[in-house]
Tab-separated table of C-alpha atoms and ligand atoms in Angstrom:
chain	number	residue	atom	x	y	z
C	1	MET	CA	86.364	48.468	92.582
C	2	PRO	CA	82.665	48.375	93.129
C	3	ALA	CA	80.327	47.182	90.443
C	4	ASN	CA	78.040	49.938	90.212
C	5	VAL	CA	77.293	53.409	92.100
C	6	ASP	CA	74.819	52.032	94.388
C	7	GLN	CA	77.456	49.617	95.770
C	8	TYR	CA	80.226	52.251	96.205
C	9	VAL	CA	77.515	54.400	98.042
C	10	GLU	CA	76.901	51.285	100.476
C	11	GLU	CA	80.536	50.830	100.876
C	12	ASN	CA	81.080	54.403	101.622
C	13	ARG	CA	77.801	55.219	103.824
C	14	GLU	CA	79.874	55.602	107.179
C	15	ARG	CA	82.261	57.772	105.687
C	16	PHE	CA	79.631	59.801	103.812
C	17	LEU	CA	77.671	60.185	107.018
C	18	ALA	CA	80.605	61.421	109.018
C	19	GLU	CA	81.540	63.851	106.786
C	20	LEU	CA	78.093	65.248	106.582
C	21	ILE	CA	78.075	65.286	110.433
C	22	GLU	CA	81.163	67.247	110.293
C	23	LEU	CA	79.619	69.951	108.239
C	24	LEU	CA	76.303	70.012	110.268
C	25	ARG	CA	78.505	70.579	113.405
C	26	ILE	CA	79.784	73.973	112.038
C	27	PRO	CA	77.345	76.639	113.062
C	28	SER	CA	77.376	78.547	109.810
C	29	ILE	CA	74.577	81.081	110.818
C	30	SER	CA	74.952	83.782	108.358
C	31	THR	CA	72.618	86.362	109.967
C	32	LEU	CA	74.952	86.516	113.009
C	33	PRO	CA	78.136	88.523	112.699
C	34	GLU	CA	79.595	86.441	115.478
C	35	HIS	CA	79.454	83.243	113.522
C	36	GLN	CA	81.514	84.905	110.578
C	37	ALA	CA	84.297	82.344	111.337
C	38	ASP	CA	82.097	79.505	111.278
C	39	VAL	CA	80.525	80.527	107.827
C	40	GLN	CA	84.075	80.642	106.315
C	41	GLN	CA	84.977	77.116	108.048
C	42	ALA	CA	81.927	75.831	106.250
C	43	ALA	CA	82.829	77.180	103.157
C	44	ASP	CA	86.412	75.679	103.375
C	45	HIS	CA	84.790	72.377	104.231
C	46	VAL	CA	82.633	72.544	101.251
C	47	ALA	CA	85.495	73.471	99.118
C	48	ALA	CA	87.560	70.321	100.480
C	49	ARG	CA	84.890	68.156	99.563
C	50	LEU	CA	84.395	69.470	96.195
C	51	ALA	CA	88.217	68.657	95.571
C	52	GLU	CA	88.027	65.159	96.873
C	53	ALA	CA	85.089	64.521	94.516
C	54	GLY	CA	87.523	65.242	91.511
C	55	LEU	CA	86.227	68.809	90.724
C	56	ASP	CA	88.740	70.883	89.197
C	57	ASN	CA	89.518	74.630	89.765
C	58	VAL	CA	88.107	74.601	93.275
C	59	GLU	CA	88.024	78.070	94.835
C	60	VAL	CA	86.417	79.879	97.801
C	61	ILE	CA	85.746	83.256	96.390
C	62	PRO	CA	85.752	86.006	98.992
C	63	THR	CA	82.647	88.440	98.643
C	64	GLU	CA	81.635	91.552	100.546
C	65	ARG	CA	79.845	89.219	103.091
C	66	HIS	CA	80.284	85.501	102.984
C	67	PRO	CA	82.322	83.603	100.438
C	68	LEU	CA	81.266	81.701	97.427
C	69	VAL	CA	82.420	78.065	96.726
C	70	TYR	CA	83.059	77.090	93.244
C	71	GLY	CA	84.248	73.957	91.568
C	72	GLU	CA	84.069	72.483	88.016
C	73	TRP	CA	84.448	69.369	85.853
C	74	LEU	CA	84.328	69.919	82.303
C	75	GLY	CA	85.808	66.566	80.991
C	76	VAL	CA	83.419	65.586	78.330
C	77	PRO	CA	83.538	68.448	75.741
C	78	GLY	CA	80.227	68.570	73.554
C	79	LYS	CA	78.175	67.064	76.384
C	80	PRO	CA	75.656	69.279	78.297
C	81	THR	CA	76.917	71.331	81.267
C	82	VAL	CA	75.199	71.285	84.402
C	83	LEU	CA	75.423	74.064	86.842
C	84	CYS	CA	74.729	72.908	90.712
C	85	TYR	CA	73.762	75.397	93.146
C	86	GLY	CA	73.303	74.880	96.873
C	87	HIS	CA	74.059	76.778	100.091
C	88	TYR	CA	76.053	76.172	103.401
C	89	ASP	CA	74.721	78.618	105.673
C	90	VAL	CA	71.983	78.025	107.930
C	91	GLN	CA	69.226	79.702	110.061
C	92	PRO	CA	69.560	80.635	113.633
C	93	PRO	CA	68.433	77.465	115.600
C	94	ASP	CA	65.870	79.426	117.892
C	95	PRO	CA	63.750	78.658	119.853
C	96	LEU	CA	66.376	76.203	121.342
C	97	GLU	CA	63.716	74.701	123.546
C	98	GLU	CA	62.011	73.159	120.716
C	99	TRP	CA	65.026	70.973	119.807
C	100	GLU	CA	65.048	67.349	121.053
C	101	THR	CA	68.704	67.103	120.676
C	102	PRO	CA	71.142	70.213	120.331
C	103	PRO	CA	70.955	71.939	116.882
C	104	PHE	CA	74.672	71.624	116.082
C	105	GLU	CA	75.065	68.035	117.754
C	106	PRO	CA	73.885	65.961	114.870
C	107	ALA	CA	71.663	62.974	116.103
C	108	LEU	CA	70.395	60.198	114.290
C	109	ARG	CA	66.947	58.986	115.191
C	110	ASN	CA	64.948	56.485	113.440
C	111	GLY	CA	67.085	56.263	110.375
C	112	ASN	CA	66.999	60.420	110.248
C	113	LEU	CA	69.665	62.698	110.893
C	114	TYR	CA	68.552	65.579	112.979
C	115	ALA	CA	70.567	68.965	113.001
C	116	ARG	CA	70.285	72.710	111.793
C	117	GLY	CA	70.802	72.571	108.116
C	118	ALA	CA	70.328	68.730	107.663
C	119	ALA	CA	67.383	69.365	105.315
C	120	ASP	CA	68.104	72.907	104.327
C	121	ASP	CA	70.621	72.822	102.741
C	122	LYS	CA	73.677	71.045	103.680
C	123	GLY	CA	72.234	67.594	103.137
C	124	GLN	CA	70.777	68.092	99.729
C	125	MET	CA	73.704	69.897	98.386
C	126	TYR	CA	76.088	67.092	99.940
C	127	THR	CA	74.146	64.387	97.994
C	128	HIS	CA	75.093	66.235	94.703
C	129	ILE	CA	78.617	66.344	95.653
C	130	LYS	CA	78.769	62.775	96.767
C	131	ALA	CA	76.976	61.827	93.307
C	132	VAL	CA	79.659	63.320	91.498
C	133	GLU	CA	82.375	61.482	93.688
C	134	ALA	CA	80.678	58.105	93.347
C	135	LEU	CA	80.046	58.411	89.669
C	136	ARG	CA	83.704	59.207	88.868
C	137	ALA	CA	84.926	56.500	91.466
C	138	VAL	CA	82.895	53.921	89.748
C	139	THR	CA	82.916	54.891	86.084
C	140	GLY	CA	86.130	57.126	85.794
C	141	THR	CA	83.958	59.799	84.314
C	142	LEU	CA	80.724	61.924	84.253
C	143	PRO	CA	77.793	61.828	81.639
C	144	VAL	CA	77.735	65.614	81.488
C	145	ASN	CA	79.979	68.349	82.429
C	146	ILE	CA	79.505	70.144	85.668
C	147	LYS	CA	80.148	73.368	87.618
C	148	PHE	CA	78.957	73.769	91.377
C	149	LEU	CA	78.250	77.118	92.674
C	150	ILE	CA	77.706	77.141	96.494
C	151	GLU	CA	76.751	80.312	98.573
C	152	GLY	CA	76.702	81.282	102.197
C	153	GLU	CA	74.301	84.127	102.154
C	154	GLU	CA	70.865	82.179	101.053
C	155	GLU	CA	69.422	82.882	104.455
C	156	VAL	CA	70.131	86.700	104.322
C	157	GLY	CA	69.175	87.409	100.812
C	158	GLY	CA	71.872	86.310	98.614
C	159	ALA	CA	73.446	89.550	97.387
C	160	SER	CA	76.630	88.421	96.825
C	161	ILE	CA	75.959	85.722	94.469
C	162	ALA	CA	73.402	87.719	92.613
C	163	ARG	CA	76.234	89.991	91.589
C	164	TYR	CA	78.839	87.272	91.111
C	165	VAL	CA	76.407	85.685	88.572
C	166	ALA	CA	75.829	89.007	86.721
C	167	ASP	CA	79.604	89.403	86.362
C	168	ASN	CA	80.578	85.877	85.580
C	169	GLY	CA	78.178	84.854	82.750
C	170	GLU	CA	80.967	83.068	80.699
C	171	LYS	CA	82.401	81.202	83.629
C	172	LEU	CA	79.058	79.843	84.761
C	173	ARG	CA	77.793	79.261	81.436
C	174	ALA	CA	75.426	76.087	81.607
C	175	ASP	CA	72.587	74.085	79.820
C	176	VAL	CA	70.779	73.394	82.907
C	177	ALA	CA	70.818	74.671	86.526
C	178	LEU	CA	70.121	72.213	89.245
C	179	VAL	CA	69.156	73.601	92.569
C	180	SER	CA	69.587	71.449	95.587
C	181	ASP	CA	67.704	73.532	97.804
C	182	THR	CA	64.223	71.896	97.599
C	183	ALA	CA	62.897	68.643	99.221
C	184	MET	CA	62.167	64.978	98.376
C	185	TYR	CA	58.352	64.899	97.310
C	186	ALA	CA	57.766	62.066	99.613
C	187	GLU	CA	59.731	59.635	101.796
C	188	GLY	CA	61.844	57.166	99.603
C	189	MET	CA	60.787	59.474	96.567
C	190	PRO	CA	63.884	61.536	95.435
C	191	SER	CA	62.624	64.480	93.274
C	192	LEU	CA	63.680	66.967	90.795
C	193	CYS	CA	61.460	70.022	91.345
C	194	THR	CA	61.051	71.927	88.076
C	195	GLY	CA	59.272	75.008	89.463
C	196	LEU	CA	58.281	76.967	92.431
C	197	ARG	CA	56.036	79.953	92.941
C	198	GLY	CA	57.594	83.501	92.451
C	199	LEU	CA	57.475	86.223	94.806
C	200	ILE	CA	57.114	89.938	94.408
C	201	TYR	CA	56.790	92.104	97.369
C	202	ALA	CA	56.334	95.785	97.713
C	203	GLU	CA	55.654	98.537	100.234
C	204	VAL	CA	52.535	100.598	99.720
C	205	SER	CA	52.093	103.845	101.248
C	206	ALA	CA	48.610	105.640	101.208
C	207	SER	CA	48.117	109.017	102.706
C	208	GLY	CA	44.948	110.666	103.860
C	209	PRO	CA	43.796	114.132	104.659
C	210	ALA	CA	46.178	116.798	105.610
C	211	ARG	CA	44.885	116.892	109.229
C	212	ASP	CA	42.975	114.823	111.710
C	213	LEU	CA	39.338	115.043	110.732
C	214	HIS	CA	36.502	114.480	112.842
C	215	SER	CA	34.619	111.321	111.936
C	216	GLY	CA	31.162	112.685	112.650
C	217	LEU	CA	31.684	115.689	110.355
C	218	TYR	CA	33.909	114.396	107.711
C	219	GLY	CA	33.239	110.530	107.794
C	220	GLY	CA	32.114	109.561	104.336
C	221	ALA	CA	32.943	112.712	102.577
C	222	ALA	CA	36.896	112.722	103.003
C	223	PRO	CA	38.403	109.255	101.609
C	224	ASN	CA	40.051	107.164	104.378
C	225	ALA	CA	43.695	105.930	103.585
C	226	VAL	CA	43.268	102.804	105.527
C	227	TYR	CA	40.026	101.848	103.156
C	228	GLY	CA	42.074	102.799	100.199
C	229	LEU	CA	44.591	99.972	100.998
C	230	ILE	CA	41.931	97.569	101.860
C	231	GLU	CA	40.324	98.267	98.363
C	232	LEU	CA	43.767	97.625	96.643
C	233	LEU	CA	44.263	94.257	98.365
C	234	ALA	CA	40.740	93.034	97.989
C	235	LYS	CA	41.210	93.682	94.197
C	236	ALA	CA	44.481	91.845	94.247
C	237	LYS	CA	43.098	88.557	93.448
C	238	ASP	CA	39.732	87.102	92.010
C	239	ASP	CA	37.685	84.444	93.671
C	240	ASN	CA	39.757	81.855	92.015
C	241	GLY	CA	43.021	83.147	93.439
C	242	PHE	CA	44.183	84.770	89.807
C	243	ILE	CA	46.129	87.645	90.575
C	244	ARG	CA	44.383	90.847	88.732
C	245	ILE	CA	47.279	92.956	88.016
C	246	PRO	CA	47.161	93.905	84.300
C	247	ASP	CA	49.419	92.065	82.265
C	248	LEU	CA	51.166	90.014	84.831
C	249	TYR	CA	50.658	86.507	83.262
C	250	GLU	CA	51.746	87.771	79.864
C	251	ASP	CA	55.165	86.142	80.102
C	252	VAL	CA	54.019	83.048	82.285
C	253	GLU	CA	54.044	79.714	80.296
C	254	PRO	CA	51.426	77.451	81.294
C	255	PRO	CA	52.712	73.871	82.587
C	256	ALA	CA	53.591	71.720	79.551
C	257	PRO	CA	51.353	68.368	79.023
C	258	GLU	CA	54.261	66.347	79.974
C	259	GLU	CA	54.835	68.255	82.998
C	260	LYS	CA	50.957	68.037	83.924
C	261	ALA	CA	51.148	64.130	83.201
C	262	SER	CA	53.992	63.740	85.579
C	263	TRP	CA	52.091	65.442	88.332
C	264	GLN	CA	49.219	62.733	88.081
C	265	GLU	CA	51.914	60.093	88.995
C	266	LEU	CA	52.667	61.674	92.258
C	267	PRO	CA	51.186	60.330	95.284
C	268	PHE	CA	49.263	63.645	96.241
C	269	ASP	CA	46.090	63.601	98.167
C	270	GLU	CA	44.361	66.886	98.381
C	271	SER	CA	42.471	66.207	101.351
C	272	GLU	CA	45.433	64.978	103.242
C	273	PHE	CA	47.266	68.151	101.978
C	274	LEU	CA	44.759	70.462	103.229
C	275	GLU	CA	44.300	68.871	106.465
C	276	LYS	CA	47.811	67.901	107.499
C	277	GLU	CA	50.191	70.222	105.557
C	278	VAL	CA	48.093	73.406	105.298
C	279	GLY	CA	46.252	72.750	108.584
C	280	ALA	CA	42.949	73.912	107.054
C	281	PRO	CA	40.710	71.073	107.429
C	282	ALA	CA	37.341	73.316	106.673
C	283	LEU	CA	38.392	73.720	103.129
C	284	ILE	CA	37.995	69.897	102.579
B	1	ZN	ZN1	67.721	76.521	101.758
């Protein structure tokens, strides 16, 4: 019996890697109907790993499109429950000529594993499953109750999981939700991401005059629909980037002092961010 979880992980490193490689080989591309069987195979693979990790009531749940995978371990009543989310589907791998090695033939280079889905989201999701397995194997228990809900439609909008969550509030009830679909802040720095930017999208149509108007005769007098749209866009944000839609910020909570303090501890360099990540050195 390994003395601690780290030792268990070291002793099982090769097996963990082999299992992840097996999952990465499955081209579970949710956008392409010809990969339907692969998406199903990936769901079955994830369900098998959940069962091996000691999760109970593991099920592959059919939906209108791609299956959901569920598993739970509720062995410490009274302790908080964590709901772990992840997805096993991937984006199409185009353009193929950009790949140094084929996208569904995982390759190890400089200690990194390269394959479609390795970093979004098969790799991250897998670490959570293996964390449960390792903790259970070494300590015989978990510090919290845990539920996994893993989807196969994240890359196509996730309509099925949205319906399932709405219909299964009691089953999925949890004290905290842990999303595996984010990144480490920096190399060697595992991170819990506590917030992301939201997104609102809308389609705006503007209609102009009832018929084609001569610019020389009507220009200036008749409003131009295109300029109406430009005006809307220009007024959407102020000079500091604040959105000017009335009441939009009403329900937005500002970051807590502890949150702000924790950011200070991150190795963040604004100049490097603007230059290397954003690619806008003129802003420095
Ligand atoms: Zn993702």
